[in-house]
Coordinates of C-alpha atoms in Angstrom, one line a residue:
Chain A
M1 CA -40.0 23.2 12.0
K2 CA -43.6 23.8 13.0
T3 CA -45.1 21.1 15.2
N4 CA -48.4 20.9 16.8
R5 CA -47.9 18.4 19.6
A6 CA -50.4 20.0 21.9
N7 CA -53.5 19.4 19.9
P8 CA -54.7 15.8 20.5
L9 CA -57.3 16.1 17.7
R10 CA -54.6 16.7 15.1
P11 CA -53.5 13.5 13.5
L12 CA -50.0 12.4 14.0
I13 CA -49.8 11.1 10.4
E14 CA -51.9 12.6 7.6
F15 CA -52.0 11.7 3.9
K16 CA -53.8 14.0 1.5
Q17 CA -54.4 12.6 -1.9
V18 CA -51.0 10.8 -1.9
T19 CA -50.0 9.1 -5.1
R20 CA -46.9 7.1 -6.0
V21 CA -46.2 6.3 -9.6
Y22 CA -43.4 4.0 -10.8
G23 CA -42.1 4.2 -14.3
S24 CA -42.7 6.7 -17.0
K25 CA -45.8 7.8 -18.9
Q26 CA -46.9 4.8 -21.0
A27 CA -45.6 2.1 -18.6
A28 CA -46.6 4.0 -15.5
V29 CA -47.8 1.9 -12.5
W30 CA -49.9 3.6 -10.0
A31 CA -48.9 2.0 -6.7
L32 CA -50.9 4.5 -4.8
A33 CA -53.7 6.2 -6.7
G34 CA -54.6 9.0 -4.3
I35 CA -55.0 8.2 -0.7
D36 CA -56.4 10.1 2.3
L37 CA -55.5 8.8 5.6
Q38 CA -55.2 9.9 9.2
I39 CA -53.5 8.1 12.0
Y40 CA -53.6 9.5 15.6
R41 CA -51.2 9.0 18.5
G42 CA -51.7 5.7 20.2
D43 CA -53.4 4.1 17.3
F44 CA -52.8 0.5 16.5
V45 CA -53.5 0.2 12.7
A46 CA -53.3 -2.9 10.5
I47 CA -53.0 -2.5 6.8
M48 CA -54.4 -5.4 4.8
G49 CA -54.8 -6.2 1.1
P50 CA -53.7 -8.4 -1.7
S51 CA -50.1 -8.2 -2.9
G52 CA -49.6 -5.3 -5.3
S53 CA -52.3 -3.3 -3.6
G54 CA -50.0 -0.6 -2.4
K55 CA -49.5 -1.6 1.2
S56 CA -45.7 -1.7 1.2
T57 CA -45.5 1.5 -0.9
C58 CA -47.7 3.2 1.7
M59 CA -45.4 1.9 4.5
N60 CA -42.3 3.2 2.7
I61 CA -43.8 6.6 2.3
L62 CA -45.0 6.6 5.9
G63 CA -41.5 5.7 7.0
C64 CA -39.9 8.6 4.9
L65 CA -38.0 6.0 2.9
D66 CA -39.8 7.0 -0.2
R67 CA -41.5 10.2 -1.4
P68 CA -45.0 10.6 -2.7
T69 CA -45.2 11.4 -6.4
T70 CA -48.0 13.9 -5.8
G71 CA -50.1 14.8 -2.7
S72 CA -48.9 15.7 0.7
Y73 CA -47.7 13.7 3.8
L74 CA -47.9 15.6 7.0
F75 CA -46.1 14.1 10.0
H76 CA -47.0 16.0 13.1
G77 CA -48.2 18.8 10.9
L78 CA -44.9 18.9 9.1
E79 CA -44.8 18.6 5.3
V80 CA -42.4 15.6 4.9
G81 CA -42.1 16.1 1.1
A82 CA -40.5 19.5 1.7
L83 CA -37.8 18.1 4.0
S84 CA -34.3 17.5 2.7
R85 CA -32.8 14.0 2.8
D86 CA -30.9 14.7 5.9
Q87 CA -34.0 16.1 7.7
Q88 CA -35.9 13.0 6.7
A89 CA -33.1 10.9 8.1
L90 CA -33.3 12.8 11.4
L91 CA -37.0 12.3 11.4
R92 CA -36.5 8.6 11.0
R93 CA -33.8 8.6 13.7
H94 CA -35.8 10.3 16.4
Y95 CA -39.5 9.4 15.8
L96 CA -39.7 6.2 13.7
G97 CA -38.9 2.6 14.3
F98 CA -38.9 0.0 11.5
V99 CA -39.4 -3.7 11.3
F100 CA -38.8 -4.7 7.8
Q101 CA -40.3 -7.7 6.0
G102 CA -36.9 -9.3 5.4
F103 CA -35.6 -8.3 8.9
N104 CA -32.7 -6.5 7.3
L105 CA -30.2 -7.2 10.0
L106 CA -26.5 -6.8 9.4
N107 CA -24.8 -10.1 8.7
R108 CA -21.9 -11.4 10.9
T109 CA -23.0 -8.9 13.5
S110 CA -24.2 -9.9 16.9
A111 CA -27.8 -9.4 18.0
L112 CA -26.6 -6.9 20.5
E113 CA -24.7 -4.9 18.0
N114 CA -27.6 -4.9 15.6
V115 CA -29.8 -3.5 18.2
E116 CA -27.2 -0.9 19.1
L117 CA -27.0 0.4 15.6
P118 CA -29.7 3.2 15.8
L119 CA -28.2 4.4 19.1
I120 CA -24.8 5.0 17.5
Y121 CA -26.4 7.6 15.2
R122 CA -28.0 9.2 18.3
R123 CA -24.5 9.8 19.7
I124 CA -25.2 7.7 22.8
S125 CA -22.2 6.5 24.8
A126 CA -21.1 2.9 24.4
K127 CA -22.0 2.1 28.0
E128 CA -25.5 3.5 27.7
R129 CA -26.0 1.8 24.2
R130 CA -25.2 -1.5 25.7
R131 CA -27.6 -1.0 28.6
R132 CA -30.5 0.1 26.4
S133 CA -29.9 -2.7 23.9
Q134 CA -29.9 -5.3 26.6
W135 CA -33.2 -3.9 27.8
A136 CA -34.7 -4.0 24.3
L137 CA -33.5 -7.6 23.8
E138 CA -35.0 -8.6 27.1
L139 CA -38.2 -6.9 26.1
V140 CA -38.5 -9.3 23.1
G141 CA -37.4 -12.3 25.2
L142 CA -34.0 -12.7 23.7
R143 CA -32.0 -12.5 26.9
G144 CA -28.9 -14.7 26.6
W145 CA -28.9 -14.4 22.8
E146 CA -26.9 -11.2 22.7
R147 CA -23.7 -12.6 21.2
H148 CA -25.4 -14.6 18.4
T149 CA -25.3 -13.4 14.8
P150 CA -28.4 -13.5 12.6
S151 CA -27.2 -16.7 10.9
E152 CA -27.2 -18.4 14.3
L153 CA -30.8 -17.3 15.1
S154 CA -34.1 -18.7 13.9
G155 CA -36.4 -16.7 11.7
G156 CA -38.6 -15.8 14.7
Q157 CA -35.5 -14.7 16.8
Q158 CA -34.3 -12.6 13.9
Q159 CA -37.7 -11.0 13.7
R160 CA -37.6 -10.2 17.4
V161 CA -34.1 -8.7 17.1
A162 CA -35.5 -6.5 14.4
I163 CA -38.3 -5.5 16.7
A164 CA -35.8 -4.8 19.5
R165 CA -33.8 -2.6 17.1
A166 CA -36.9 -0.7 16.3
M167 CA -37.9 -0.3 19.9
V168 CA -34.5 0.6 21.4
T169 CA -34.8 4.3 20.5
N170 CA -38.2 4.5 22.1
P171 CA -39.9 5.8 18.9
L172 CA -43.1 7.6 18.5
V173 CA -44.3 5.3 15.7
L174 CA -43.5 1.7 15.0
L175 CA -43.8 0.7 11.4
A176 CA -43.9 -3.1 10.9
D177 CA -44.1 -4.7 7.5
E178 CA -45.3 -8.3 8.0
P179 CA -43.8 -8.6 11.5
T180 CA -45.1 -12.2 11.8
G181 CA -44.6 -13.2 8.2
N182 CA -42.1 -16.0 8.9
L183 CA -43.3 -17.2 12.2
D184 CA -45.4 -20.1 13.5
T185 CA -48.7 -19.4 15.2
A186 CA -47.4 -19.5 18.8
R187 CA -44.5 -17.2 18.0
S188 CA -46.9 -14.9 16.0
Q189 CA -49.1 -14.6 19.1
Q190 CA -46.2 -13.8 21.3
I191 CA -45.0 -11.0 19.0
M192 CA -48.5 -9.6 18.7
E193 CA -49.0 -9.7 22.4
L194 CA -45.7 -7.8 22.8
L195 CA -46.9 -5.2 20.3
C196 CA -50.2 -4.9 22.1
T197 CA -48.5 -4.4 25.4
L198 CA -46.2 -1.7 23.9
N199 CA -49.2 0.0 22.4
R200 CA -51.3 -0.1 25.6
E201 CA -48.6 0.6 28.2
R202 CA -46.3 3.0 26.3
G203 CA -48.8 4.6 24.0
L204 CA -46.8 3.5 21.1
T205 CA -48.4 4.2 17.7
I206 CA -48.2 1.1 15.5
V207 CA -48.8 0.7 11.8
M208 CA -48.5 -2.9 10.7
V209 CA -48.9 -4.5 7.3
T210 CA -50.2 -8.1 7.3
H211 CA -52.3 -10.4 5.2
E212 CA -53.5 -12.7 8.0
P213 CA -56.9 -11.7 9.4
D214 CA -56.2 -13.2 12.9
I215 CA -53.0 -11.1 13.1
A216 CA -54.9 -8.0 11.9
A217 CA -57.5 -8.7 14.6
Y218 CA -55.0 -7.6 17.3
A219 CA -55.2 -4.0 15.9
Q220 CA -57.9 -1.5 16.8
R221 CA -58.3 -0.4 13.3
I222 CA -58.0 -2.2 9.9
I223 CA -57.4 -0.5 6.6
R224 CA -57.9 -2.5 3.5
F225 CA -56.1 -1.6 0.3
R226 CA -57.1 -2.6 -3.2
D227 CA -55.4 -1.4 -6.4
G228 CA -53.7 1.6 -4.8
L229 CA -56.8 2.8 -3.1
I230 CA -58.3 2.4 0.4
E231 CA -61.2 0.0 0.1
A232 CA -62.3 0.0 3.7
D233 CA -61.2 1.6 6.9
G234 CA -62.8 0.5 10.2
H235 CA -62.6 -1.0 13.6
Chain B
M1 CA -15.7 11.1 18.5
I2 CA -13.0 10.2 16.0
W3 CA -11.8 7.5 18.4
E4 CA -15.3 6.1 18.5
A5 CA -15.4 6.1 14.7
I6 CA -12.0 4.2 14.6
L7 CA -13.2 1.7 17.2
L8 CA -16.4 1.1 15.1
A9 CA -14.3 0.8 12.0
L10 CA -12.0 -1.8 13.7
R11 CA -15.1 -3.7 14.8
E12 CA -16.4 -3.6 11.2
I13 CA -13.0 -4.8 9.9
R14 CA -12.9 -7.7 12.4
R15 CA -16.4 -8.6 11.4
N16 CA -15.5 -9.0 7.7
V17 CA -12.2 -10.8 8.1
L18 CA -12.0 -12.3 4.6
R19 CA -12.8 -9.1 2.8
S20 CA -10.6 -7.0 5.1
S21 CA -7.6 -9.4 4.8
L22 CA -7.9 -9.5 1.0
T23 CA -7.9 -5.8 0.8
I24 CA -5.0 -5.6 3.1
L25 CA -3.1 -8.2 1.2
G26 CA -3.3 -6.1 -2.0
I27 CA -1.8 -3.1 -0.2
V28 CA 0.8 -5.3 1.5
I29 CA 2.0 -6.8 -1.7
G30 CA 2.2 -3.5 -3.5
V31 CA 4.0 -1.6 -0.8
A32 CA 6.4 -4.5 0.1
A33 CA 7.3 -5.1 -3.6
V34 CA 8.2 -1.5 -4.2
I35 CA 10.2 -1.2 -1.0
T36 CA 12.1 -4.4 -1.5
M37 CA 13.0 -3.6 -5.1
V38 CA 14.1 0.0 -4.5
T39 CA 16.0 -0.8 -1.4
L40 CA 18.0 -3.6 -3.1
G41 CA 18.6 -1.4 -6.1
K42 CA 19.9 1.4 -3.9
G43 CA 22.1 -1.0 -2.1
A44 CA 23.6 -2.3 -5.3
T45 CA 24.3 1.2 -6.5
L46 CA 26.1 2.0 -3.3
Q47 CA 28.0 -1.2 -3.5
V48 CA 29.3 -0.5 -7.0
T49 CA 30.2 3.1 -6.1
S50 CA 32.2 2.0 -3.1
D51 CA 33.9 -0.8 -5.2
I52 CA 35.1 1.8 -7.6
A53 CA 36.2 4.1 -4.9
K54 CA 38.5 1.2 -3.8
L55 CA 40.2 1.4 -7.2
G56 CA 41.3 4.9 -6.4
S57 CA 38.9 7.5 -7.4
N58 CA 41.3 10.3 -8.3
M59 CA 43.3 7.9 -10.5
L60 CA 43.9 8.4 -14.2
Q61 CA 45.2 5.7 -16.6
V62 CA 47.0 6.4 -19.8
R63 CA 47.0 3.6 -22.3
P64 CA 47.8 3.2 -25.9
G65 CA 44.9 2.6 -28.3
Q66 CA 41.5 4.2 -28.4
G67 CA 40.0 2.8 -25.3
F68 CA 36.4 1.8 -25.2
R69 CA 35.5 2.5 -28.8
G70 CA 34.5 -0.6 -30.7
P71 CA 35.5 -4.2 -30.2
G72 CA 39.3 -4.5 -29.9
G73 CA 39.8 -0.9 -30.8
T74 CA 42.9 0.0 -32.7
R75 CA 45.2 -0.9 -30.0
S76 CA 47.3 -3.3 -32.1
T77 CA 48.3 -0.6 -34.5
S78 CA 49.0 2.1 -31.9
P79 CA 52.6 2.4 -30.8
P80 CA 53.2 1.5 -27.2
L81 CA 54.0 4.1 -24.5
D82 CA 57.5 5.0 -23.6
P83 CA 58.9 5.3 -20.1
K84 CA 59.8 8.9 -21.0
D85 CA 56.1 9.7 -21.4
A86 CA 55.7 9.0 -17.7
E87 CA 58.6 11.3 -16.8
A88 CA 57.2 14.0 -19.0
I89 CA 53.8 13.8 -17.3
A90 CA 55.4 13.9 -13.9
N91 CA 57.6 16.9 -14.8
E92 CA 55.4 19.0 -17.0
I93 CA 51.9 18.7 -15.6
S94 CA 50.8 20.4 -12.4
G95 CA 48.4 18.7 -10.1
V96 CA 49.9 15.2 -10.6
V97 CA 51.1 13.6 -7.3
A98 CA 52.4 10.2 -8.3
V99 CA 53.1 8.6 -11.7
A100 CA 53.5 4.9 -12.1
P101 CA 54.4 3.5 -15.5
T102 CA 53.5 -0.2 -15.7
A103 CA 54.2 -3.1 -18.0
S104 CA 52.5 -6.5 -17.6
Q105 CA 52.7 -10.0 -18.8
N106 CA 50.9 -13.3 -17.9
L107 CA 53.3 -16.0 -16.8
Q108 CA 53.8 -18.8 -14.4
A109 CA 55.1 -18.1 -10.9
I110 CA 56.9 -21.1 -9.4
F111 CA 57.8 -21.9 -5.8
G112 CA 59.0 -25.4 -4.9
N113 CA 56.4 -27.7 -6.2
E114 CA 53.7 -25.1 -6.5
N115 CA 53.1 -23.1 -9.6
W116 CA 50.5 -20.5 -10.4
S117 CA 49.6 -18.6 -13.5
T118 CA 49.5 -14.9 -12.7
T119 CA 50.1 -11.4 -14.0
V120 CA 53.5 -10.0 -13.5
T121 CA 53.6 -6.2 -13.5
G122 CA 56.7 -4.1 -13.6
T123 CA 56.3 -0.7 -11.9
N124 CA 57.7 1.7 -9.3
N125 CA 56.8 2.7 -5.7
A126 CA 54.3 5.3 -6.9
Y127 CA 52.0 2.4 -7.9
F128 CA 51.1 1.7 -4.3
Q129 CA 50.1 5.3 -3.8
V130 CA 48.2 5.6 -7.0
R131 CA 46.3 2.4 -6.5
N132 CA 45.7 3.2 -2.9
W133 CA 47.2 -0.2 -2.1
P134 CA 49.2 -0.7 1.1
L135 CA 51.5 -3.6 2.0
K136 CA 50.4 -6.2 4.5
A137 CA 53.9 -7.4 5.2
G138 CA 57.5 -6.6 4.2
R139 CA 58.6 -3.5 2.4
K140 CA 58.4 -1.6 -0.9
F141 CA 61.2 -1.5 -3.5
T142 CA 64.3 0.6 -2.6
D143 CA 65.6 3.2 -5.0
A144 CA 68.7 1.1 -5.6
E145 CA 66.5 -1.9 -6.5
L146 CA 64.5 0.2 -8.8
S147 CA 67.4 1.7 -10.7
A148 CA 69.4 -1.5 -10.8
G149 CA 66.6 -3.7 -11.8
A150 CA 67.1 -6.0 -8.8
S151 CA 65.6 -9.5 -8.6
V152 CA 62.9 -8.7 -6.0
C153 CA 59.2 -9.0 -6.0
I154 CA 56.1 -8.2 -4.0
L155 CA 53.2 -10.7 -4.1
G156 CA 49.5 -10.1 -4.3
S157 CA 47.6 -12.0 -1.6
T158 CA 46.1 -14.5 -4.0
V159 CA 49.5 -15.5 -5.4
C160 CA 51.0 -15.6 -1.9
Q161 CA 48.2 -17.9 -0.8
E162 CA 48.6 -20.2 -3.8
L163 CA 52.4 -20.5 -3.6
F164 CA 53.0 -20.4 0.1
G165 CA 49.8 -21.4 1.7
G166 CA 50.2 -20.4 5.4
Q167 CA 54.0 -20.1 5.3
D168 CA 55.9 -16.8 5.6
P169 CA 56.9 -15.9 2.0
L170 CA 59.3 -13.0 3.0
G171 CA 62.9 -13.8 1.9
A172 CA 61.8 -16.8 -0.2
L173 CA 62.9 -17.1 -3.8
I174 CA 60.3 -17.6 -6.5
R175 CA 60.8 -18.2 -10.2
L176 CA 59.2 -16.1 -12.9
R177 CA 60.1 -17.7 -16.2
K178 CA 63.9 -17.7 -16.0
L179 CA 64.1 -15.0 -13.4
S180 CA 64.6 -16.1 -9.8
C181 CA 63.6 -13.3 -7.4
K182 CA 63.3 -12.7 -3.7
V183 CA 60.0 -11.9 -2.1
I184 CA 60.3 -8.7 -0.2
G185 CA 56.6 -7.9 0.5
V186 CA 53.0 -8.9 0.4
L187 CA 50.1 -6.6 -0.7
E188 CA 46.9 -6.2 1.3
S189 CA 44.0 -8.0 -0.2
K190 CA 41.8 -5.8 -2.5
G191 CA 39.3 -8.4 -3.5
Q192 CA 37.4 -8.7 -6.7
S193 CA 37.0 -5.6 -8.9
S194 CA 33.5 -4.6 -10.0
F195 CA 34.2 -6.5 -13.2
G196 CA 34.8 -9.7 -11.4
M197 CA 38.5 -9.8 -11.8
D198 CA 40.7 -10.9 -8.9
Q199 CA 42.9 -7.9 -8.3
D200 CA 45.1 -9.8 -5.9
D201 CA 46.3 -12.2 -8.5
V202 CA 49.4 -10.2 -9.3
V203 CA 53.2 -10.1 -8.7
L204 CA 55.0 -6.7 -8.7
V205 CA 58.6 -6.3 -9.8
P206 CA 60.6 -3.2 -10.4
L207 CA 59.9 -1.8 -13.9
R208 CA 63.5 -2.0 -15.0
T209 CA 63.7 -5.7 -13.9
F210 CA 60.6 -6.4 -15.9
Q211 CA 61.9 -4.6 -19.0
R212 CA 65.3 -6.3 -18.9
R213 CA 64.6 -9.7 -17.5
I214 CA 61.1 -10.6 -18.5
A215 CA 59.8 -8.5 -21.5
G216 CA 63.1 -7.8 -23.1
C217 CA 61.9 -4.4 -24.3
Q218 CA 61.3 -0.9 -23.1
D219 CA 57.6 -0.7 -23.9
I220 CA 55.2 0.1 -21.1
S221 CA 51.5 -0.8 -21.3
A222 CA 49.9 1.8 -19.0
I223 CA 50.8 4.8 -16.9
F224 CA 48.8 5.1 -13.7
L225 CA 48.8 8.5 -12.0
S226 CA 46.9 10.2 -9.3
V227 CA 45.7 13.7 -9.3
K228 CA 46.5 16.0 -6.4
E229 CA 43.7 16.7 -3.9
G230 CA 41.9 19.9 -5.0
F231 CA 42.9 19.6 -8.7
S232 CA 40.2 18.8 -11.3
T233 CA 40.6 15.4 -12.7
E234 CA 39.0 16.6 -15.9
K235 CA 41.5 19.4 -16.3
V236 CA 44.5 17.2 -15.6
R237 CA 43.2 14.7 -18.1
L238 CA 42.9 17.3 -20.8
E239 CA 46.5 18.5 -20.2
I240 CA 47.8 15.0 -20.4
E241 CA 46.0 14.4 -23.6
R242 CA 47.5 17.6 -25.0
L243 CA 51.0 16.6 -23.9
M244 CA 50.7 13.1 -25.2
R245 CA 49.5 14.3 -28.6
E246 CA 52.5 16.5 -28.8
R247 CA 54.9 13.7 -27.7
R248 CA 53.4 11.2 -30.1
R249 CA 53.3 13.8 -32.9
I250 CA 49.7 13.5 -33.7
Q251 CA 48.6 15.9 -36.4
P252 CA 45.8 18.3 -35.5
G253 CA 42.5 16.8 -36.7
S254 CA 43.6 13.2 -36.5
E255 CA 42.4 11.0 -33.7
D256 CA 44.3 10.1 -30.6
D257 CA 46.1 6.7 -30.7
F258 CA 46.0 6.6 -26.9
H259 CA 43.4 7.2 -24.2
V260 CA 43.3 8.6 -20.7
R261 CA 40.8 6.7 -18.6
D262 CA 39.2 8.6 -15.9
M263 CA 37.9 6.6 -12.9
Q264 CA 35.4 9.3 -12.2
E265 CA 34.0 8.6 -15.7
L266 CA 33.8 4.9 -14.9
V267 CA 32.1 5.7 -11.6
S268 CA 29.4 7.6 -13.4
T269 CA 29.0 5.0 -16.1
L270 CA 28.6 2.2 -13.7
T271 CA 26.3 4.1 -11.2
G272 CA 24.3 5.1 -14.3
T273 CA 23.9 1.5 -15.2
T274 CA 22.9 0.4 -11.7
R275 CA 20.5 3.4 -11.5
L276 CA 18.9 2.2 -14.7
L277 CA 18.6 -1.3 -13.2
T278 CA 17.1 0.2 -10.1
A279 CA 14.6 2.2 -12.2
L280 CA 13.7 -1.1 -14.1
L281 CA 13.2 -2.9 -10.8
A282 CA 11.1 0.0 -9.5
A283 CA 9.0 -0.2 -12.7
V284 CA 8.4 -3.9 -12.0
A285 CA 7.5 -3.0 -8.5
A286 CA 5.2 -0.2 -9.7
V287 CA 3.4 -2.9 -11.7
S288 CA 2.9 -5.0 -8.6
L289 CA 1.7 -1.9 -6.8
L290 CA -0.8 -1.5 -9.6
V291 CA -1.8 -5.2 -9.5
G292 CA -2.3 -4.8 -5.7
G293 CA -4.4 -1.7 -6.4
V294 CA -6.6 -3.7 -8.9
G295 CA -6.9 -6.4 -6.3
I296 CA -8.2 -3.9 -3.7
M297 CA -10.5 -2.4 -6.3
N298 CA -12.0 -5.8 -7.1
I299 CA -12.7 -6.7 -3.5
M300 CA -14.2 -3.4 -2.8
L301 CA -16.5 -3.5 -5.9
V302 CA -17.5 -7.1 -5.3
S303 CA -18.5 -6.3 -1.8
A304 CA -20.5 -3.3 -3.0
T305 CA -23.7 -5.3 -3.2
E306 CA -23.6 -6.4 0.4
R307 CA -22.4 -3.0 1.5
T308 CA -25.2 -1.3 -0.4
R309 CA -27.7 -3.2 1.6
E310 CA -25.9 -2.4 4.8
I311 CA -25.9 1.3 3.8
G312 CA -29.7 1.0 3.1
I313 CA -30.2 -0.4 6.6
R314 CA -28.2 2.4 8.2
L315 CA -30.0 5.1 6.2
A316 CA -33.4 3.5 7.1
I317 CA -32.7 3.6 10.8
G318 CA -31.8 7.3 10.6
A319 CA -28.2 7.7 9.5
R320 CA -27.5 10.8 7.4
E321 CA -25.6 10.3 4.1
R322 CA -22.7 12.2 5.5
E323 CA -22.4 10.0 8.6
V324 CA -22.5 6.8 6.5
L325 CA -19.7 8.2 4.3
I326 CA -17.5 9.3 7.2
Q327 CA -17.8 5.8 8.6
F328 CA -16.8 4.1 5.3
L329 CA -14.0 6.6 4.9
V330 CA -12.6 6.0 8.3
E331 CA -12.9 2.2 7.7
A332 CA -11.0 2.5 4.4
V333 CA -8.3 4.7 6.0
V334 CA -7.8 2.4 8.9
L335 CA -7.7 -0.6 6.6
S336 CA -5.2 1.1 4.3
L337 CA -3.0 2.2 7.2
L338 CA -2.9 -1.4 8.6
G339 CA -2.1 -2.7 5.2
G340 CA 0.5 0.0 4.5
L341 CA 2.3 -0.6 7.8
A342 CA 2.3 -4.4 7.3
G343 CA 3.6 -3.8 3.8
I344 CA 6.4 -1.6 5.0
A345 CA 7.4 -4.1 7.7
F346 CA 7.2 -7.0 5.3
G347 CA 9.1 -5.0 2.5
L348 CA 11.9 -3.9 4.8
G349 CA 12.2 -7.5 6.2
T350 CA 12.5 -8.9 2.7
A351 CA 14.9 -6.2 1.6
A352 CA 17.1 -6.8 4.7
F353 CA 17.1 -10.5 3.9
G354 CA 17.7 -10.0 0.2
S355 CA 20.6 -7.6 0.8
R356 CA 22.3 -10.1 3.1
L357 CA 21.8 -12.8 0.4
L358 CA 23.2 -10.6 -2.4
H359 CA 25.9 -9.0 -0.2
V360 CA 24.8 -5.5 -0.9
P361 CA 24.4 -2.8 1.9
F362 CA 20.9 -2.2 3.2
V363 CA 19.8 1.3 2.2
F364 CA 16.4 2.6 3.5
D365 CA 14.7 5.0 1.2
P366 CA 12.0 6.9 3.1
A367 CA 10.7 8.7 0.0
I368 CA 9.8 5.5 -1.9
T369 CA 8.4 4.0 1.2
L370 CA 6.1 7.0 1.6
I371 CA 5.1 7.0 -2.1
A372 CA 4.2 3.3 -2.1
F373 CA 2.3 3.8 1.2
L374 CA 0.4 6.8 0.0
F375 CA -0.4 5.2 -3.4
S376 CA -1.9 2.0 -2.0
G377 CA -3.6 3.9 0.7
A378 CA -5.2 6.2 -1.9
V379 CA -6.3 3.2 -3.9
G380 CA -7.8 1.6 -0.8
I381 CA -9.6 4.8 0.2
L382 CA -10.8 5.6 -3.3
F383 CA -12.3 2.2 -3.9
G384 CA -13.6 1.9 -0.4
F385 CA -15.2 5.3 -0.6
F386 CA -16.7 5.7 -4.1
P387 CA -19.0 2.6 -4.1
A388 CA -20.1 3.7 -0.7
R389 CA -20.8 7.2 -2.0
R390 CA -22.9 5.8 -4.8
A391 CA -24.9 3.6 -2.4
A392 CA -25.4 6.4 0.1
S393 CA -26.9 8.6 -2.5
L394 CA -29.6 6.0 -3.3
N395 CA -33.1 6.1 -1.9
P396 CA -32.9 4.1 1.3
I397 CA -35.6 1.7 -0.1
D398 CA -33.6 1.2 -3.3
A399 CA -30.4 0.5 -1.4
L400 CA -32.3 -2.0 0.8
R401 CA -33.6 -3.8 -2.2
H402 CA -30.2 -3.9 -4.0
E403 CA -29.3 -7.3 -5.2

């Protein structure tokens, strides 16, 4: 693997003419119609746009959960499309943290165990897993809720468990799809302030999808999608 | 590392109590059914074999008629046996230890106010040896009693109980039709035969006494004999058949009008029958194993949707396909092991209980236990593993969206 960590001018994430097409020839849907994009370390990026504009597809490709149909995705100078499934999994394991739109927590599994999950695959001892997970839950203000299962938690609490799970591995990039989608204003503000703190103090790179302008306002940079293309990109 | 995986699997099993217990239930039912059925079947086979051994396993019986062929056979038209046949067998055939000619009739035995319908058999002292039947009290016939046809008798334990209750029968006089005879001994109890007949319902008298005072003729109904240790029962049987054909002047080519019954043959016939029954039971049990397997399969497939999403989550946070599969495999193995062990315990318990209930010995069969265990284990693993493999090969995003 060839990486280029030393060069600060090199983007952490780079899309070159990325397309993603669903379906076959006649019924083809161009979710992404050729996108160029650079994201640098420490960026806090909000992606906006109407539904069906390609935001989530873009996030899935960013998170190595999906592959571009054509074009190239460089992560740290590394061609992601050329990686095997297992290599992509390792990339997700070590560098990426996810907050999904639907939380995607394991049912009947306590908050603590949900947060521990990524650490299991990092071969971290049970004791250390527990310590780190407790730290992450504290970070999102869920101390005392460790033993509760998702069905016993409110939507906002589930969202925060999902953030804790994404943060527990101390990733390079946090990818969040509508992290405040199900929350009231006060909770949304709390979460956004948390993300800002993480961005500011830990240099965490954040890419976040949202359709609320006041949430997007927390980011330093806003990218607007329309019909699978970038409509605007600015600060 | 593997310990860690097992701990995680146990956690996962505990977390999904309903699904886990349904899966385990399928395995338990399958394994327990097979073990119960086969163990009971084996016990019954052993029981039958040992019952027959009690009859005297190296015993041969010579009877007039054609034996087991057809209902009633041709017995009525066959001439009866002669006491000289018994002498001839004793003298001319090597490998014969004891020869007991017998003649029997059903009649009333009367003592005081008690009377009891029983079988009176005339024979000699060789009978005790051939039938492997010792005396509980008293003595056998003396030579003088045998040759003179004295009025003495030996009681089977059922007759003794019916006529005398708890009293001492020795020296008492009982009446057999017009004959009044002295009780000189009591036989040990032999219990029921495999055919359900009470073998102890018998009164033995000297053969001559029977011929003269009860039957009024010389005919004998069967010759019992035992084959010397080390001689082939089959060979002795063939020799007796040859001798009897000669004595009864049967033309070459025509059929025997007597038969020699070999107990060994009976043993193999009966054990063959019980083996067949055991096989039938095992087949029934195999069906329940299969039903259990289908149950496991259903649970596993039904939970595939939920598990697909779970696999999607695991893949998305950085699990490799292989790691997910190992986890699911370990989980399935642990589950199957738990179910299998519970099934073995449950099956052996039921079999132990059943064998007490049916009065058959408890025979543990490790091979069947292992087969049942491996089969349901394999089903559990197969259907825990294959849906997981399909899910793990999906794109993480497709697995996450799976409904």
